Coordinates of C-alpha atoms in Angstrom, one line a residue:
X1 CA 0.0 0.0 0.0
X2 CA 0.9 3.6 -0.4
X3 CA 3.3 4.8 2.3
X4 CA 4.7 1.4 3.1
X5 CA 8.4 1.1 2.3
X6 CA 10.9 -1.7 2.3
X7 CA 13.8 -1.9 4.8
X8 CA 11.8 -1.7 8.0
X9 CA 12.1 -5.4 8.8
X10 CA 8.4 -6.1 8.1
X11 CA 6.1 -7.1 5.3
X12 CA 2.9 -5.1 5.1
X13 CA -0.4 -6.5 3.9
X14 CA -3.5 -4.2 3.8
X15 CA -7.0 -5.6 4.1
X16 CA -10.1 -3.8 5.1
X17 CA -8.4 -1.0 6.9
X18 CA -5.8 -3.2 8.6
X19 CA -2.1 -3.2 7.8
X20 CA -0.5 -6.4 9.0
X21 CA 3.1 -6.1 10.0
X22 CA 4.9 -9.5 9.9
X23 CA 8.1 -8.9 11.8
X24 CA 11.5 -10.0 10.6
X25 CA 13.3 -10.9 13.8
X26 CA 16.7 -10.4 12.3
X27 CA 15.9 -6.9 11.0
X28 CA 15.6 -3.9 13.2
X29 CA 15.6 -0.1 12.4
X30 CA 19.1 1.3 12.6
X31 CA 17.8 4.2 14.7
X32 CA 14.5 5.4 16.0
X33 CA 12.7 8.0 13.8
X34 CA 12.8 11.5 15.0
X35 CA 9.8 12.4 17.1
X36 CA 8.8 14.9 19.7
X37 CA 9.3 13.9 23.3
X38 CA 5.6 13.8 24.0
X39 CA 2.2 14.3 22.4
X40 CA -0.5 16.9 23.0
X41 CA -3.0 16.2 25.7
X42 CA -3.3 15.8 29.5
X43 CA -0.4 14.4 31.4
X44 CA -2.5 12.6 34.0
X45 CA -3.7 9.0 33.7
X46 CA -7.3 8.4 33.2
X47 CA -9.1 5.0 33.2
X48 CA -12.3 4.7 31.2
X49 CA -14.2 1.5 30.8
X50 CA -16.6 0.2 28.3
X51 CA -20.0 -0.8 29.7
X52 CA -19.2 -4.3 30.8
X53 CA -20.5 -6.4 33.7
X54 CA -18.4 -7.4 36.8
X55 CA -18.2 -10.9 35.3
X56 CA -15.8 -9.6 32.6
X57 CA -12.5 -11.5 32.5
X58 CA -9.8 -9.8 34.5
X59 CA -7.4 -9.5 31.6
X60 CA -7.8 -6.0 30.1
X61 CA -7.0 -4.0 27.1
X62 CA -4.7 -1.0 27.3
X63 CA -5.2 2.0 25.0
X64 CA -2.4 4.6 25.0
X65 CA -3.8 7.8 23.6
X66 CA -5.0 11.3 24.5
X67 CA -6.8 11.8 21.2
X68 CA -10.5 12.1 21.8
X69 CA -11.3 10.7 18.3
X70 CA -9.2 7.6 18.9
X71 CA -10.6 7.1 22.5
X72 CA -14.2 7.4 21.3
X73 CA -13.6 5.0 18.4
X74 CA -12.0 2.4 20.6
X75 CA -14.5 2.6 23.4
X76 CA -17.3 2.3 21.0
X77 CA -15.8 -0.9 19.5
X78 CA -15.0 -2.2 23.0
X79 CA -18.6 -1.8 24.0
X80 CA -19.6 -3.9 21.0
X81 CA -17.1 -6.5 22.0
X82 CA -18.1 -6.4 25.7
X83 CA -14.5 -5.7 26.7
X84 CA -13.1 -3.3 29.4
X85 CA -10.4 -0.8 28.3
X86 CA -7.9 1.2 30.4
X87 CA -7.2 4.5 28.6
X88 CA -3.8 6.0 29.5
X89 CA -2.7 9.4 28.4
X90 CA 0.7 9.7 30.1
X91 CA 3.8 8.0 28.9
X92 CA 5.2 6.7 32.2
X93 CA 1.8 5.2 33.1
X94 CA 1.6 3.5 29.7
X95 CA 5.0 1.9 30.2
X96 CA 4.0 0.5 33.6
X97 CA 0.8 -1.0 32.2
X98 CA 2.3 -2.2 29.0
X99 CA 3.6 -5.7 30.0
X100 CA 0.4 -7.0 31.7
X101 CA -2.3 -5.9 29.3
X102 CA -4.0 -8.6 27.2
X103 CA -3.9 -6.3 24.2
X104 CA -2.2 -2.9 23.7
X105 CA -3.7 -0.3 21.3
X106 CA -1.5 2.7 20.5
X107 CA -3.1 5.8 19.2
X108 CA -1.4 7.6 16.3
X109 CA -0.9 10.6 18.6
X110 CA 1.1 8.5 21.2
X111 CA 3.2 6.7 18.6
X112 CA 6.0 9.2 18.0
X113 CA 7.0 9.4 21.7
X114 CA 6.8 5.6 22.1
X115 CA 8.8 5.0 19.0
X116 CA 11.5 7.4 20.2
X117 CA 12.1 5.3 23.3
X118 CA 10.3 2.0 22.6
X119 CA 8.9 -0.1 25.5
X120 CA 9.9 -3.8 25.9
X121 CA 9.0 -6.0 23.0
X122 CA 5.7 -8.0 23.4
X123 CA 3.0 -9.5 21.3
X124 CA -0.5 -8.2 20.8
X125 CA 0.3 -4.6 19.9
X126 CA -1.9 -2.7 17.4
X127 CA -1.6 0.9 16.2
X128 CA -4.7 2.9 15.6
X129 CA -4.1 5.2 12.7
X130 CA -6.0 8.2 11.3
X131 CA -4.3 8.9 8.0
X132 CA -3.5 6.1 5.5
X133 CA -1.0 8.4 3.7
X134 CA 1.1 9.0 6.8
X135 CA 4.4 7.5 5.6
X136 CA 6.0 7.6 9.1
X137 CA 3.3 5.6 10.9
X138 CA 4.6 2.3 9.4
X139 CA 8.1 2.9 10.5
X140 CA 7.1 3.9 14.0
X141 CA 4.7 1.0 14.3
X142 CA 7.6 -1.4 13.6
X143 CA 9.7 0.5 16.2
X144 CA 7.2 -0.2 19.0
X145 CA 6.8 -3.9 18.0
X146 CA 3.3 -3.5 16.6
X147 CA 1.8 -6.4 14.6
X148 CA -0.9 -4.3 12.8
X149 CA -1.9 -0.8 12.0
X150 CA -5.7 -0.3 11.7
X151 CA -7.7 2.6 10.3
X152 CA -11.3 3.0 11.7
X153 CA -14.0 2.9 10.5
X154 CA -12.8 0.5 7.7
X155 CA -11.2 -1.9 10.3
X156 CA -14.1 -1.7 12.8
X157 CA -15.2 -5.3 12.4
X158 CA -11.6 -6.6 12.6
X159 CA -10.9 -4.6 15.7
X160 CA -14.0 -5.8 17.5
X161 CA -13.0 -9.4 16.9
X162 CA -9.4 -8.7 18.0
X163 CA -10.7 -7.0 21.2
X164 CA -12.9 -9.9 22.0
X165 CA -10.3 -12.5 21.3
X166 CA -7.7 -10.7 23.5
X167 CA -9.6 -11.3 26.7
X168 CA -11.6 -14.4 25.8
X169 CA -8.9 -16.8 27.0
X170 CA -8.7 -15.2 30.4
X171 CA -12.3 -16.0 31.5
X172 CA -13.8 -19.4 32.4
X173 CA -14.9 -21.3 29.3
X174 CA -17.7 -23.8 29.4
X175 CA -17.5 -27.3 27.9
X176 CA -19.0 -28.2 24.6
X177 CA -20.6 -31.7 24.1
X178 CA -22.1 -32.9 20.8
X179 CA -24.7 -35.7 20.8
X180 CA -24.9 -37.5 17.5
X181 CA -27.2 -40.3 16.4
X182 CA -25.7 -43.3 14.7
X183 CA -28.9 -43.8 12.8
X184 CA -32.3 -42.1 12.6
X185 CA -34.3 -42.5 15.8
X186 CA -31.2 -43.4 17.8
X187 CA -32.3 -41.2 20.7
X188 CA -29.8 -38.3 20.4
X189 CA -32.4 -35.6 21.2
X190 CA -33.6 -37.5 24.3
X191 CA -30.0 -37.9 25.6
X192 CA -29.3 -34.2 24.8
X193 CA -32.2 -33.0 26.9
X194 CA -31.6 -35.5 29.7
X195 CA -28.0 -34.3 29.9
X196 CA -29.3 -30.7 30.2
X197 CA -31.7 -31.7 32.9
X198 CA -28.9 -33.5 34.9
X199 CA -26.5 -30.6 34.5
X200 CA -29.2 -28.2 35.7
X201 CA -29.8 -30.4 38.7
X202 CA -26.1 -30.0 39.5
X203 CA -26.3 -26.2 39.3
X204 CA -24.5 -26.0 36.0
X205 CA -25.5 -23.2 33.6
X206 CA -26.5 -25.2 30.5
X207 CA -27.4 -24.3 26.9
X208 CA -29.0 -26.9 24.6
X209 CA -28.5 -26.2 20.9
X210 CA -30.7 -27.9 18.3
X211 CA -28.5 -28.3 15.2
X212 CA -30.8 -30.8 13.5
X213 CA -33.2 -28.8 11.2
X214 CA -35.1 -32.0 10.4
X215 CA -35.6 -33.0 14.0
X216 CA -38.8 -32.4 15.9
X217 CA -37.2 -29.6 18.0
X218 CA -35.5 -29.8 21.4
X219 CA -38.0 -27.4 22.8
X220 CA -40.7 -30.0 22.1
X221 CA -38.7 -32.7 23.9
X222 CA -38.2 -30.3 26.8
X223 CA -41.9 -29.4 26.9
X224 CA -41.1 -25.7 26.3
X225 CA -42.5 -25.2 22.8
X226 CA -44.7 -22.4 24.1
X227 CA -41.9 -20.6 26.0
X228 CA -41.2 -17.2 24.5
X229 CA -37.7 -16.4 23.1
X230 CA -35.6 -16.5 20.0
X231 CA -35.5 -19.5 17.7
X232 CA -33.0 -20.3 15.0
X233 CA -34.8 -18.4 12.2
X234 CA -34.1 -15.2 14.1
X235 CA -30.4 -16.1 14.5
X236 CA -29.6 -17.9 11.3
X237 CA -28.0 -14.9 9.8
X238 CA -25.8 -14.1 12.8
X239 CA -22.2 -13.3 12.1
X240 CA -19.2 -12.4 14.2
X241 CA -19.2 -12.1 18.0
X242 CA -22.4 -12.4 20.0
X243 CA -22.4 -11.3 23.6
X244 CA -22.9 -14.6 25.6
X245 CA -25.1 -13.1 28.3
X246 CA -27.3 -11.3 25.8
X247 CA -27.8 -14.5 23.9
X248 CA -28.8 -16.4 27.0
X249 CA -31.2 -13.7 28.0
X250 CA -32.9 -13.8 24.6
X251 CA -33.4 -17.6 24.4
X252 CA -36.2 -19.6 25.9
X253 CA -35.5 -20.8 29.4
X254 CA -37.2 -23.7 31.1
X255 CA -36.5 -25.2 34.5
X256 CA -33.0 -23.7 34.6
X257 CA -32.1 -24.6 31.1
X258 CA -31.6 -22.4 28.1
X259 CA -32.5 -23.8 24.7
X260 CA -32.0 -22.8 21.1
X261 CA -34.4 -24.7 18.9
X262 CA -36.2 -24.5 15.6
X263 CA -39.7 -23.2 15.0
X264 CA -42.0 -25.3 12.9
X265 CA -42.9 -22.8 10.2
X266 CA -39.8 -21.1 8.8
X267 CA -37.5 -22.4 6.0
X268 CA -34.8 -24.8 7.4
X269 CA -31.5 -23.1 6.7
X270 CA -28.5 -22.6 8.9
X271 CA -25.1 -21.2 8.0
X272 CA -22.0 -22.6 9.7
X273 CA -20.9 -19.1 10.6
X274 CA -24.1 -18.6 12.5
X275 CA -23.6 -21.8 14.4
X276 CA -20.0 -20.9 15.1
X277 CA -21.0 -17.5 16.6
X278 CA -23.7 -19.1 18.7
X279 CA -21.4 -21.9 20.1
X280 CA -18.7 -19.4 20.9
X281 CA -21.1 -17.2 22.8
X282 CA -22.6 -20.2 24.5
X283 CA -19.4 -21.5 26.0
X284 CA -18.6 -18.0 27.3
X285 CA -21.9 -17.7 29.1
X286 CA -22.5 -21.3 30.3
X287 CA -20.8 -24.1 32.1
X288 CA -22.0 -26.6 29.5
X289 CA -23.3 -26.4 25.9
X290 CA -24.9 -29.6 24.5
X291 CA -25.5 -29.8 20.8
X292 CA -28.0 -32.2 19.2
X293 CA -26.5 -32.8 15.8
X294 CA -28.0 -34.2 12.6
X295 CA -26.6 -37.4 11.1
X296 CA -25.9 -35.7 7.8
X297 CA -22.3 -34.5 8.4
X298 CA -22.1 -31.4 6.2
X299 CA -20.5 -28.0 6.9
X300 CA -22.8 -27.3 9.9
X301 CA -21.9 -30.6 11.6
X302 CA -18.2 -30.1 10.9
X303 CA -18.3 -26.8 12.7
X304 CA -19.8 -28.3 15.8
X305 CA -17.6 -31.4 15.7
X306 CA -14.4 -29.3 15.4
X307 CA -15.3 -27.3 18.4
X308 CA -16.5 -30.2 20.6
X309 CA -14.7 -31.3 23.8
X310 CA -16.5 -34.6 23.4
X311 CA -18.8 -36.3 20.9
X312 CA -21.2 -38.9 22.2
X313 CA -22.4 -41.2 19.4
X314 CA -25.7 -42.8 20.3
X315 CA -26.1 -46.3 18.8
X316 CA -29.0 -48.7 19.5
X317 CA -27.8 -52.2 20.5
X318 CA -28.7 -53.7 17.1
X319 CA -26.5 -55.2 14.4
X320 CA -28.0 -53.0 11.6
X321 CA -27.8 -49.9 13.8
X322 CA -24.1 -50.6 14.4
X323 CA -23.5 -51.0 10.7
X324 CA -25.3 -47.8 9.9
X325 CA -23.3 -45.9 12.5
X326 CA -19.9 -47.0 11.1
X327 CA -19.7 -44.3 8.5
X328 CA -21.0 -41.7 10.9
X329 CA -18.3 -42.7 13.4
X330 CA -15.6 -42.6 10.8
X331 CA -16.4 -39.1 9.7
X332 CA -16.9 -37.8 13.2
X333 CA -13.6 -39.3 14.4
X334 CA -11.8 -37.6 11.5
X335 CA -12.9 -34.2 12.7
X336 CA -13.5 -34.3 16.5
X337 CA -10.7 -34.9 19.0
X338 CA -12.7 -37.2 21.3
X339 CA -15.5 -39.4 20.1
X340 CA -17.2 -42.0 22.4
X341 CA -20.1 -44.4 22.0
X342 CA -23.3 -44.5 24.0
X343 CA -25.1 -47.7 23.4
X344 CA -28.9 -47.6 23.8
X345 CA -30.9 -50.6 25.0
X346 CA -32.7 -52.8 24.9
X347 CA -30.7 -55.3 22.9
X348 CA -33.2 -57.5 21.0
X349 CA -30.5 -60.1 20.2
X350 CA -28.4 -59.7 23.3
X351 CA -25.7 -57.7 21.5
X352 CA -23.3 -56.4 24.3
X353 CA -22.5 -52.7 24.4
X354 CA -18.8 -53.5 24.4
X355 CA -19.1 -55.3 21.1
X356 CA -20.9 -52.4 19.5
X357 CA -18.2 -50.0 20.6
X358 CA -15.4 -52.3 19.4
X359 CA -17.0 -52.7 16.0
X360 CA -16.9 -49.0 15.6
X361 CA -13.3 -48.7 16.9
X362 CA -14.4 -46.2 19.6
X363 CA -14.3 -46.2 23.4
X364 CA -17.6 -47.0 25.2
X365 CA -18.9 -44.0 27.2
X366 CA -21.9 -45.7 28.7
X367 CA -25.0 -47.9 28.2
X368 CA -28.4 -46.3 28.0
X369 CA -30.8 -48.8 29.5
X370 CA -34.4 -48.9 28.6
X371 CA -36.4 -46.6 30.9
X372 CA -40.0 -47.6 31.7
X373 CA -42.5 -44.9 30.8
X374 CA -40.1 -42.7 28.9
X375 CA -42.0 -42.7 25.7
X376 CA -45.3 -41.8 27.4
X377 CA -43.6 -39.0 29.4
X378 CA -42.2 -37.5 26.2
X379 CA -45.7 -37.6 24.7
X380 CA -46.9 -35.6 27.7
X381 CA -44.2 -33.0 27.3
X382 CA -42.2 -34.2 30.4
X383 CA -38.4 -33.8 30.0
X384 CA -36.5 -37.0 30.0
X385 CA -34.2 -37.8 32.9
X386 CA -36.2 -35.7 35.4
X387 CA -36.2 -38.5 37.9
X388 CA -32.8 -38.5 39.5
X389 CA -32.7 -42.2 40.1
X390 CA -33.7 -43.6 36.7
X391 CA -31.3 -45.3 34.3
X392 CA -31.2 -42.3 32.0
X393 CA -30.3 -39.9 34.9
X394 CA -27.6 -42.2 36.1
X395 CA -26.1 -42.5 32.7
X396 CA -26.1 -38.7 32.3
X397 CA -24.5 -38.3 35.7
X398 CA -21.7 -40.6 34.6
X399 CA -21.2 -38.7 31.3
X400 CA -21.1 -35.4 33.1
X401 CA -18.6 -36.7 35.6
X402 CA -16.2 -37.4 32.7
X403 CA -16.7 -33.9 31.2
X404 CA -17.4 -31.3 33.9
X405 CA -16.3 -32.7 37.3
X406 CA -16.7 -30.5 40.3
X407 CA -19.1 -27.5 41.0
X408 CA -20.1 -24.8 38.6
X409 CA -17.4 -22.4 37.5
X410 CA -19.9 -19.6 37.4
X411 CA -21.9 -18.1 40.2
X412 CA -25.6 -18.0 39.7

C-alpha cells in the first residue's frame, strides 16, 4: 500500500483498513525515527471502561492515547465486544501497564513518543491510525513492535473481533458436548435434553442447541415449545461475535435450562458461521453447551464437531444400527478430537454394548438402559431424565462426571 516502504524489517499487507506487519526478527531499524518527546493532551492518567459487567474477565485492554477521536472509536468498539479498556494518556503510566495488558492499542498521537524510546517487545500490539497516507506511521509501528496498523472505521469489524479474542482466553470457558445419532431415531435428542436436565440439577448453567433442522425440535422434547424467546430463524443470519449473556437472556428458558431450537414454520436453513457464533457465545456464558447434531455431516456438523470437547455417538444395541453408525463414526472421528459411543438398549438379540463400541473402533462411554414410561412421558411433554434415580439420569451423571467434574465455575 501507499506509504509502506521496504527496509523496516516487516512485510505489510493491507486488508479492510488493517495493515498487517509480519516482523522479521533479524531486522531492526538502525535508529528510531525523529519524534517529539511527548504528544498533545493531558499528562494525568485516566481510566475509562466500556459498559461491561463485573463478570468480565480480569485481563484488560490498554489504550495509549490522548486523542478524543481515537478514544471514542476504541471505546465504541470495545462496548460492542463487551470488553473493558484502560485508557492511559501519560507515557510513564503507559510503560507501567504495557507488559500486563491482554492487548495494547497505541493511538497515532502517542506513537511518536513511544517510537523514540520503545517499550519492551511483546506481542498483541496494534496501532490505531488516522491517515493512511502518513508514511511515518509504518516505521514507528515497527519500532514499538506493533503487529498491525488499523484505520477505523474500515477496520471496525476486525478490531471488534481482536478486542474480544484478546480477553476471551482469560475467562472461564464452558465445555461443549455434541450428541450425534448413529442412525435415525437413535435417541440423540432424548439424551441431549436429559444431559441438560442432569446438568441443571447440579447447578451448571446449561445451553441446549438444536443443530438438526429436520428433527422435531429440542423445545418440544423439553416441553417448552410455548416458552417465549428467539429460535433459529431469528439467529440464522448471525455473524461475528455475539455477547454470551445477551444471547442467554434472549433464548427460551425452562427449568433452569436455556434452549435454542427451531420453530415449525420457517425455512430450514443454517449457516456454519451462525452456528460458530452461537457456540462461541454459548461457552462464554454457560458451564455446559450440549448440541444435538443431525446425522448428515455437512458443513454445519463439521463446525460443531471441530469445536467439541467430546462427541457422544448414540447407537442402538442392534447389528443394523451398528452397521449404519460405522460411516458416521468414521467421519466424526476424523474431525473431532474425542468421540465415544453411548449404546442404547434394549438389545433384542443380546448384543453387548462393548461389542458395538469395538465394532466402531471407539471407546464406550456408557450404556443407556431402557427406561420404563419414557415414551409416554415424552408424549406428555415431560423432559427425559427428570427422575434423579432412573437409568437415564444415572447415565447422564456418569457422562457429566467425565466432562465437567466439580461444581459450577460460574456463580448463579
